[in-house]
mmCIF file of C-alpha atoms and ligand atoms in Angstrom:
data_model
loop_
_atom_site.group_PDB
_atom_site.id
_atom_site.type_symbol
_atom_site.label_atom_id
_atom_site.label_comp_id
_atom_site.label_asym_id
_atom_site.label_seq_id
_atom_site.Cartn_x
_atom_site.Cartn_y
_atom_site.Cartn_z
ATOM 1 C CA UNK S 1 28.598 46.234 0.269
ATOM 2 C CA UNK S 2 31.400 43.982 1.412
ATOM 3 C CA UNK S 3 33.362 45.066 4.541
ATOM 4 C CA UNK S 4 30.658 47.923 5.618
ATOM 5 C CA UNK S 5 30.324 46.496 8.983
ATOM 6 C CA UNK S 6 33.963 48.234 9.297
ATOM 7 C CA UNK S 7 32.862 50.972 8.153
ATOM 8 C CA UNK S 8 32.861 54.124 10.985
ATOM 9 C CA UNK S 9 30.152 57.170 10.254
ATOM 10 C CA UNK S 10 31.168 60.303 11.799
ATOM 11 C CA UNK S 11 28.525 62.682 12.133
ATOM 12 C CA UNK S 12 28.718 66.606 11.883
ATOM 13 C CA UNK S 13 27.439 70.033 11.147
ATOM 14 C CA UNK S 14 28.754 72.208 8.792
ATOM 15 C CA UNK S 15 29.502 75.800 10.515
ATOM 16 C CA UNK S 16 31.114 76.739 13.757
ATOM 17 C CA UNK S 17 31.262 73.136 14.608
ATOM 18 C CA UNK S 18 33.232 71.946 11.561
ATOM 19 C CA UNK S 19 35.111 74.712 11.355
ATOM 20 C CA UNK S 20 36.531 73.819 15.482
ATOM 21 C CA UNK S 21 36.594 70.379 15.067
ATOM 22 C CA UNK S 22 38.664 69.893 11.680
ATOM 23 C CA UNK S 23 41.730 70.726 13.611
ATOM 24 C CA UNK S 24 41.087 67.597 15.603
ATOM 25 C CA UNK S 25 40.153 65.175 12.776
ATOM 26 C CA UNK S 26 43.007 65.794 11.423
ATOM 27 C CA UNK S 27 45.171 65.099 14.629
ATOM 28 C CA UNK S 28 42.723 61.863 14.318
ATOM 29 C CA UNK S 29 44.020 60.810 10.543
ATOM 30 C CA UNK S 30 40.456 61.519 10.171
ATOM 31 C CA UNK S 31 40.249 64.778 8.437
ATOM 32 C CA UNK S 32 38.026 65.323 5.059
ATOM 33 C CA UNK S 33 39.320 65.072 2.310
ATOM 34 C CA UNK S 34 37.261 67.972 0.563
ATOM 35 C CA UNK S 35 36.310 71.161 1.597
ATOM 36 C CA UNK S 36 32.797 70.355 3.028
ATOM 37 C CA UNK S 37 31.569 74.041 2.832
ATOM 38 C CA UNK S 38 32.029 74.230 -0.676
ATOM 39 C CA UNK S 39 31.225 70.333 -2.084
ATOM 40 C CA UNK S 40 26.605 69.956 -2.313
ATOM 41 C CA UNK S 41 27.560 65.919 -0.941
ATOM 42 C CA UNK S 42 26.242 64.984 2.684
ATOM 43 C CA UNK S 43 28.890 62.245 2.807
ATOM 44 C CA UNK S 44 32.434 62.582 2.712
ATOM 45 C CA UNK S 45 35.614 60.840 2.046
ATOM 46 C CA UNK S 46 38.055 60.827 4.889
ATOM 47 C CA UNK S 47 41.657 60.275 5.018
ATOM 48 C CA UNK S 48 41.000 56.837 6.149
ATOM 49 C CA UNK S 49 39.101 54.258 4.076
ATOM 50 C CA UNK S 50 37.160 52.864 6.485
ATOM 51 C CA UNK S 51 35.850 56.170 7.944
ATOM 52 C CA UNK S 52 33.208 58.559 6.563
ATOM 53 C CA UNK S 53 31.488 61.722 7.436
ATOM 54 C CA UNK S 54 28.015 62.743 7.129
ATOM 55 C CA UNK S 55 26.512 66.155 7.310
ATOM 56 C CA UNK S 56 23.780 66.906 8.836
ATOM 57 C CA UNK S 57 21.807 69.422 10.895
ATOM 58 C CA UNK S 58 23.402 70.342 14.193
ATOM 59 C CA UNK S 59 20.012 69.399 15.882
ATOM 60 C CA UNK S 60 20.095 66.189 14.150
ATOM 61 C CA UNK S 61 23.505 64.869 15.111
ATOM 62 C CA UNK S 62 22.532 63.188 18.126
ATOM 63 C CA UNK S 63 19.476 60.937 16.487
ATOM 64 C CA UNK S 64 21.918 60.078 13.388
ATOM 65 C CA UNK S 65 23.964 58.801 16.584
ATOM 66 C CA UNK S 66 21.343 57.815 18.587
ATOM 67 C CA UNK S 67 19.712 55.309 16.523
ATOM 68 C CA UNK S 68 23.291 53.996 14.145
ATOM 69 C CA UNK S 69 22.930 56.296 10.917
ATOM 70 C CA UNK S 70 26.430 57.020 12.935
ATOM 71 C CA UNK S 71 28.529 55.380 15.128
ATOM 72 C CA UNK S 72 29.914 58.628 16.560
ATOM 73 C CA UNK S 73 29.815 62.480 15.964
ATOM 74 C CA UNK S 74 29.966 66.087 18.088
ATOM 75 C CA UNK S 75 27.278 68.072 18.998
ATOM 76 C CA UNK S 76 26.687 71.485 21.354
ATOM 77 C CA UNK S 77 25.661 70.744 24.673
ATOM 78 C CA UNK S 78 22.727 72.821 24.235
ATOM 79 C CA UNK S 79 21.434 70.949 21.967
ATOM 80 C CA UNK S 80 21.795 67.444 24.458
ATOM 81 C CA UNK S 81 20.426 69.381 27.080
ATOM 82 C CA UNK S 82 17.295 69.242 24.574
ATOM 83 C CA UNK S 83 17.655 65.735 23.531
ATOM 84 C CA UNK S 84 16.780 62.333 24.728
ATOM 85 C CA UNK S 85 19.907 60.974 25.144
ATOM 86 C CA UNK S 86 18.815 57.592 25.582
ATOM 87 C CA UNK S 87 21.885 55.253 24.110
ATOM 88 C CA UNK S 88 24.173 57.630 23.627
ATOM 89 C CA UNK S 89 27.625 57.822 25.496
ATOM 90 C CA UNK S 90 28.986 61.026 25.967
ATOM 91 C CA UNK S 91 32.915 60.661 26.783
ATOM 92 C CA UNK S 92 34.492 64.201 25.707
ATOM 93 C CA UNK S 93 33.566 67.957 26.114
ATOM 94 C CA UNK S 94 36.103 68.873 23.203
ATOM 95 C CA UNK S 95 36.146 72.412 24.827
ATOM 96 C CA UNK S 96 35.202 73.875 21.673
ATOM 97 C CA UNK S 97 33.004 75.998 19.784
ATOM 98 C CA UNK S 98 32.299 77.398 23.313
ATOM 99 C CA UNK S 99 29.341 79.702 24.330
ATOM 100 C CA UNK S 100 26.228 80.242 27.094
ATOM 101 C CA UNK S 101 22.879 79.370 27.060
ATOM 102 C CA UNK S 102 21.528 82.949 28.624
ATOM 103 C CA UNK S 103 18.389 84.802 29.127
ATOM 104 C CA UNK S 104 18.143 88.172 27.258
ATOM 105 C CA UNK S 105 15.754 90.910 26.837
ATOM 106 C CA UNK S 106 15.695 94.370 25.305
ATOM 107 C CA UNK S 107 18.106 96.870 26.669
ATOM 108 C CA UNK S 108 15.754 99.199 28.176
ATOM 109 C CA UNK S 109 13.738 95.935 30.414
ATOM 110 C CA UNK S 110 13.677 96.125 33.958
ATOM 111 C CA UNK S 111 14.526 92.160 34.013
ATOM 112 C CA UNK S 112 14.483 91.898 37.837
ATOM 113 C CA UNK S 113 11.327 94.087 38.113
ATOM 114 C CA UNK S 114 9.569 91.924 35.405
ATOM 115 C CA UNK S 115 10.206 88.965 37.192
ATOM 116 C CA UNK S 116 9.207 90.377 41.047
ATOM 117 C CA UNK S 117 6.113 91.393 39.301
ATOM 118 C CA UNK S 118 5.066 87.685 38.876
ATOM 119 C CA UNK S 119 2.975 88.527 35.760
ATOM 120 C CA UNK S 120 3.394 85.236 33.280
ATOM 121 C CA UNK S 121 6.724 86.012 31.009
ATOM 122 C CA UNK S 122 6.633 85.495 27.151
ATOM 123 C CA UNK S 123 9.738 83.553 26.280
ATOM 124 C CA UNK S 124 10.617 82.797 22.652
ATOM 125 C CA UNK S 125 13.320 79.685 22.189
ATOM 126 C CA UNK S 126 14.345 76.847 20.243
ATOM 127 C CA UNK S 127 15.336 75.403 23.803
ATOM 128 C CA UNK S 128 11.478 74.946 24.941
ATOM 129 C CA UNK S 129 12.356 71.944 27.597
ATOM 130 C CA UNK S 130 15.772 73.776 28.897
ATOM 131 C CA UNK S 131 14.052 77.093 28.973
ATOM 132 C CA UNK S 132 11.005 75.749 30.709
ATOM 133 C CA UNK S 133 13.337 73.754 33.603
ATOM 134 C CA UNK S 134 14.789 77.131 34.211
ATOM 135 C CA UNK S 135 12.111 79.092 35.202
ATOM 136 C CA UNK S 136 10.314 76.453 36.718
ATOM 137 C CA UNK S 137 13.018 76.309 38.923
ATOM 138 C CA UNK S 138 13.134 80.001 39.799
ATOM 139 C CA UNK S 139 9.681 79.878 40.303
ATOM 140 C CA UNK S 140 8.750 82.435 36.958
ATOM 141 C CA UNK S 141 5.758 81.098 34.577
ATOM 142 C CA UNK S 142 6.618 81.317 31.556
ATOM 143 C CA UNK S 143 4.359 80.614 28.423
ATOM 144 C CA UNK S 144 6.939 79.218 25.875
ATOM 145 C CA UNK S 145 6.709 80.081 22.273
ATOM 146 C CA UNK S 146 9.505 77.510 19.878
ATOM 147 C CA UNK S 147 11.008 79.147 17.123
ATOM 148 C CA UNK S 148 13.853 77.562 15.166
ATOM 149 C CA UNK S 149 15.865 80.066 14.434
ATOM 150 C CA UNK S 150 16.695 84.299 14.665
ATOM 151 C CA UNK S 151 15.348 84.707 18.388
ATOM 152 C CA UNK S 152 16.664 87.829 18.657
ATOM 153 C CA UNK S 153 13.913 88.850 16.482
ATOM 154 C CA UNK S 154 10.986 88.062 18.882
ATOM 155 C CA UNK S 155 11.289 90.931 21.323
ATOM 156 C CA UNK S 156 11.364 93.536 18.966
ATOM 157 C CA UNK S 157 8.486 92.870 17.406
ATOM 158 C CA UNK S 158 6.666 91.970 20.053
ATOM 159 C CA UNK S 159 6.005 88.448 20.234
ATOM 160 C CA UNK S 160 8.224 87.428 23.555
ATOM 161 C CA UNK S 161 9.703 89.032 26.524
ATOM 162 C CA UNK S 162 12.349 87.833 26.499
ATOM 163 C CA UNK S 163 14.395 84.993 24.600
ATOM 164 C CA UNK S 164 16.559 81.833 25.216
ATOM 165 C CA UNK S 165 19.592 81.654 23.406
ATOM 166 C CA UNK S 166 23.599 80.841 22.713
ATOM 167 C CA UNK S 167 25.711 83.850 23.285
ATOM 168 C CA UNK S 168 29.142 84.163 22.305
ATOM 169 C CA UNK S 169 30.830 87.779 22.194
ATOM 170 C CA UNK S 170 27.241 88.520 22.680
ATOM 171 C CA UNK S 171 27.797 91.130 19.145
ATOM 172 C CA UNK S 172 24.348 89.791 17.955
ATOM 173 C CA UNK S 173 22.333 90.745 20.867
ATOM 174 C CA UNK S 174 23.942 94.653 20.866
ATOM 175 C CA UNK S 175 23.030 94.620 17.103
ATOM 176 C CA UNK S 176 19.500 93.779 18.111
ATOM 177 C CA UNK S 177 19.257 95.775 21.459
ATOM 178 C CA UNK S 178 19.280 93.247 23.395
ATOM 179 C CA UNK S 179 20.995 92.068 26.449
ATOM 180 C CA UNK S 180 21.881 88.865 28.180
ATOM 181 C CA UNK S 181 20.283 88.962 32.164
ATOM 182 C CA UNK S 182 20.893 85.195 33.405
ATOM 183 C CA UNK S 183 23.159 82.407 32.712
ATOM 184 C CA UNK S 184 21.444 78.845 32.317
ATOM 185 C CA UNK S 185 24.288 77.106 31.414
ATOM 186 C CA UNK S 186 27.837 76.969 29.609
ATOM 187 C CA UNK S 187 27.816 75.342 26.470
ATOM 188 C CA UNK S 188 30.475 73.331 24.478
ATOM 189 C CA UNK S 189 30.556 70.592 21.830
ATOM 190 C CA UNK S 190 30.947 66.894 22.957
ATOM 191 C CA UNK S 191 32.227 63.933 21.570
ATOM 192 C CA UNK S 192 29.117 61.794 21.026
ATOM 193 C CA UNK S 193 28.959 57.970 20.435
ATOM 194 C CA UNK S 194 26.383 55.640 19.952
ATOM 195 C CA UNK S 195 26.920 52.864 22.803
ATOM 196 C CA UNK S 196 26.334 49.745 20.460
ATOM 197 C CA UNK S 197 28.832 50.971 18.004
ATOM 198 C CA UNK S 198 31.550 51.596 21.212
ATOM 199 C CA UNK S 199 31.156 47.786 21.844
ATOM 200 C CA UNK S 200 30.552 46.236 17.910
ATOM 201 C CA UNK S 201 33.025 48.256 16.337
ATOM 202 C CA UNK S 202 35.371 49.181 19.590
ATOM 203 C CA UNK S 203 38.817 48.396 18.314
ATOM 204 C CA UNK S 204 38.184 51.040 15.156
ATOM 205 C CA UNK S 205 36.399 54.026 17.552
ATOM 206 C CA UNK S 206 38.224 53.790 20.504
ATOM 207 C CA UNK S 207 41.671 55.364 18.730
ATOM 208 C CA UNK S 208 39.419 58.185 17.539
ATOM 209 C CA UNK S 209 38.312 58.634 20.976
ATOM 210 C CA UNK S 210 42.032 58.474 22.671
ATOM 211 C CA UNK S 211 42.985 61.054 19.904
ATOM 212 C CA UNK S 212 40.348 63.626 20.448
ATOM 213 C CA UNK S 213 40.866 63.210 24.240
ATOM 214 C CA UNK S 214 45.060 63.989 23.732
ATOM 215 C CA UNK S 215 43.957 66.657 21.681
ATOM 216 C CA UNK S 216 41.770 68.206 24.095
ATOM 217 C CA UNK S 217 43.950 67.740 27.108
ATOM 218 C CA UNK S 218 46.778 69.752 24.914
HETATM 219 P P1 LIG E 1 20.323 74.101 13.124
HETATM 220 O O1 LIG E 1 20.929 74.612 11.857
HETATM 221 O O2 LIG E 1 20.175 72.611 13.175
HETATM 222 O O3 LIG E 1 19.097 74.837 13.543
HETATM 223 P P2 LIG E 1 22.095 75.756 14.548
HETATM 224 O O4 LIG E 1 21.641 76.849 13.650
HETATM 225 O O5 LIG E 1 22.036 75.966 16.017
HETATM 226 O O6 LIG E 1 21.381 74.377 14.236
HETATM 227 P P3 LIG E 1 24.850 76.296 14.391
HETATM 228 O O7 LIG E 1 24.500 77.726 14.391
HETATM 229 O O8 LIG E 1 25.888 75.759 13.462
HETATM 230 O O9 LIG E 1 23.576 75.417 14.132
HETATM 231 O O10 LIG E 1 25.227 75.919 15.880
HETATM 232 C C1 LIG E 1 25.681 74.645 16.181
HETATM 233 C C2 LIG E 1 26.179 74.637 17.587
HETATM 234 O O11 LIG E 1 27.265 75.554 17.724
HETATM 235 C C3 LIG E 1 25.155 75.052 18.637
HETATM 236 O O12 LIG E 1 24.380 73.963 19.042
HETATM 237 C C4 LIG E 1 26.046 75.571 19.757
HETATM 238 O O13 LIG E 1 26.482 74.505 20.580
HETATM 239 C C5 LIG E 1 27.218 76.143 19.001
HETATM 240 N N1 LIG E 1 27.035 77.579 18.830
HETATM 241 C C6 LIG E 1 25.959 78.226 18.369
HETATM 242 N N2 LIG E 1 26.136 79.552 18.387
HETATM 243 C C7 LIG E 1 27.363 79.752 18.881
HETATM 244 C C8 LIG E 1 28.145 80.905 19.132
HETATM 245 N N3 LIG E 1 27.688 82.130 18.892
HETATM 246 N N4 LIG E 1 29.383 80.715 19.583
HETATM 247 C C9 LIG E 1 29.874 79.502 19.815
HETATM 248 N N5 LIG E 1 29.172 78.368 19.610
HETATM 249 C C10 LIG E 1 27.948 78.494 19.143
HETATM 250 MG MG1 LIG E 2 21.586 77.086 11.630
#
C-alpha cells in the first residue's frame, strides 16, 4: 500500500457524537462522504484522499488512538476519565455533545439520609473507577457493580442504590423514576490524538487541529 504512511485515520462513534461532530469535519474538508448511519462499512471515505474514518465503539476510541489504529479521533470525557490515557494528547474540548456525569436514585430516596446513615451503598455504573474516586472522596463505601449499558434499570429492580450515569435533559431518568442527587463532573467530547502521529505525520494533523479549534472558538 504505497503512500499509507500519509494516510490520517480519524476515529469515531456513530450516534450523538457523529451526529455533533459532522458539522466540524466538514468545516475541516474532512467530512464523510456517505451517510455513516445508514452504510454496514467501519471505514469511510472522506472528502480528502488521504484521510479516512473508522467507526468504532465510543469506549473504544481512545485505544484505536492510543495505540495508532488512529492517528486522531473524539471521544466523551467520561469515557477518558475511565481510560488510561497514557500517549494520548488531548488538545480540544469541542464543547459538544455536552452532558454530566451525576449520581441518581429513585424519586422517593432520602439520598442525604442514605448517605448520613453510613450503611455500604449499592452503586451500579459503567464508570466503576470514576464512580469509585467519588465516593471515596466523600467518604461513602460503595460496593460497585459494572454494567455496560441501561443503568437506569438497576434501581428498579433492585440490584443498586443508586447509579452513575450521563444526564442530559435528564428525560430518561423521569421516565424511569429516577432522579439526579450529585454532580461528579461535566462532560464533553475532546479532540483526541495519538502523540506519535502529532510528531510523524504533523504537517497533515495539525490543519485538522487549527480547524476544529476555529470552529470551536466560533
Ligand atoms: P458504547 O456504545 O461504547 O457503550 P455509549 O453507549 O456510551 O458507548 P453513546 O451513547 O453514543 O455511546 O455515547 C457516546 C458519548 O456521548 C458518551 O461517552 C458521552 O460523552 C456522550 N453522551 C452520552 N449520553 C449523552 C447525553 N444524554 N447527552 C449528551 N451526550 C451524551
Ligand atoms: Mg451505546
Amino acid at each position: 500500500m504505497g503512500g499509507d504512511e500519509f494516510l490520517i485515520t480519524f476515529a469515531l462513534s456513530k450516534g450523538r457524537i457523529l451526529d455533533d461532530t459532522r458539522p466540524l469535519l466538514r468545516a475541516a474538508g474532512v467530512d464523510v462522504t456517505e451517510d455513516p448511519e445508514s452504510s454496514r462499512k467501519l471505514i469511510l471515505a472522506t472528502e480528502r484522499a488521504d484521510v479516512r474514518v473508522v467507526l468504532v465503539r465510543a469506549s473504544d476510541v481512545p485505544t484505536y488512538v492510543q495505540y495508532g489504529g488512529a492517528d486522531i479521533g473524539i471521544s466523551g470525557k467520561d469515557t477518558l476519565m475511565e481510560t488510561d490515557t497514557t500517549g494520548l494528547y488531548e488538545p480540544l474540548d469541542l464543547k459538544i455533545a455536552t452532558c454530566r456525569l451525576m449520581v441518581a436514585v429513585p424519586d422517593d430516596t432520602d439520598y442525604e439520609a442514605l448517605v448520613q446513615r453510613g450503611r455500604r451503598l449499592r452503586v451500579a455504573t459503567k464508570y466503576i473507577d470514576t464512580a469509585r474516586a467519588h465516593f471515596a472522596k466523600k467518604g461513602v463505601h460503595v460496593d460497585l457493580i459494572k454494567l455496560y449499558g441501561s443503568m437506569e434499570l438497576a434501581p428498579l429492580v433492585g440490584l443498586a442504590d443508586a447509579i452513575v450515569d450521563v444526564v442530559s435533559s435528564g428525560a430518561t431518568l423521569k421516565a424511569n423514576k429516577l432522579k439526579a442527587v450529585e454532580k461528579i463532573a461535566d462532560i464533553s467530547a475532546r479532540l483526541i490524538v495519538n502523540q506519535a502521529a502529532l510528531k510523524t505525520k504533523r504537517e497533515a494533523l495539525m490543519p485538522i487541529i487549527e480547524s476544529f479549534a476555529k470552529s470551536v472558538s466560533k
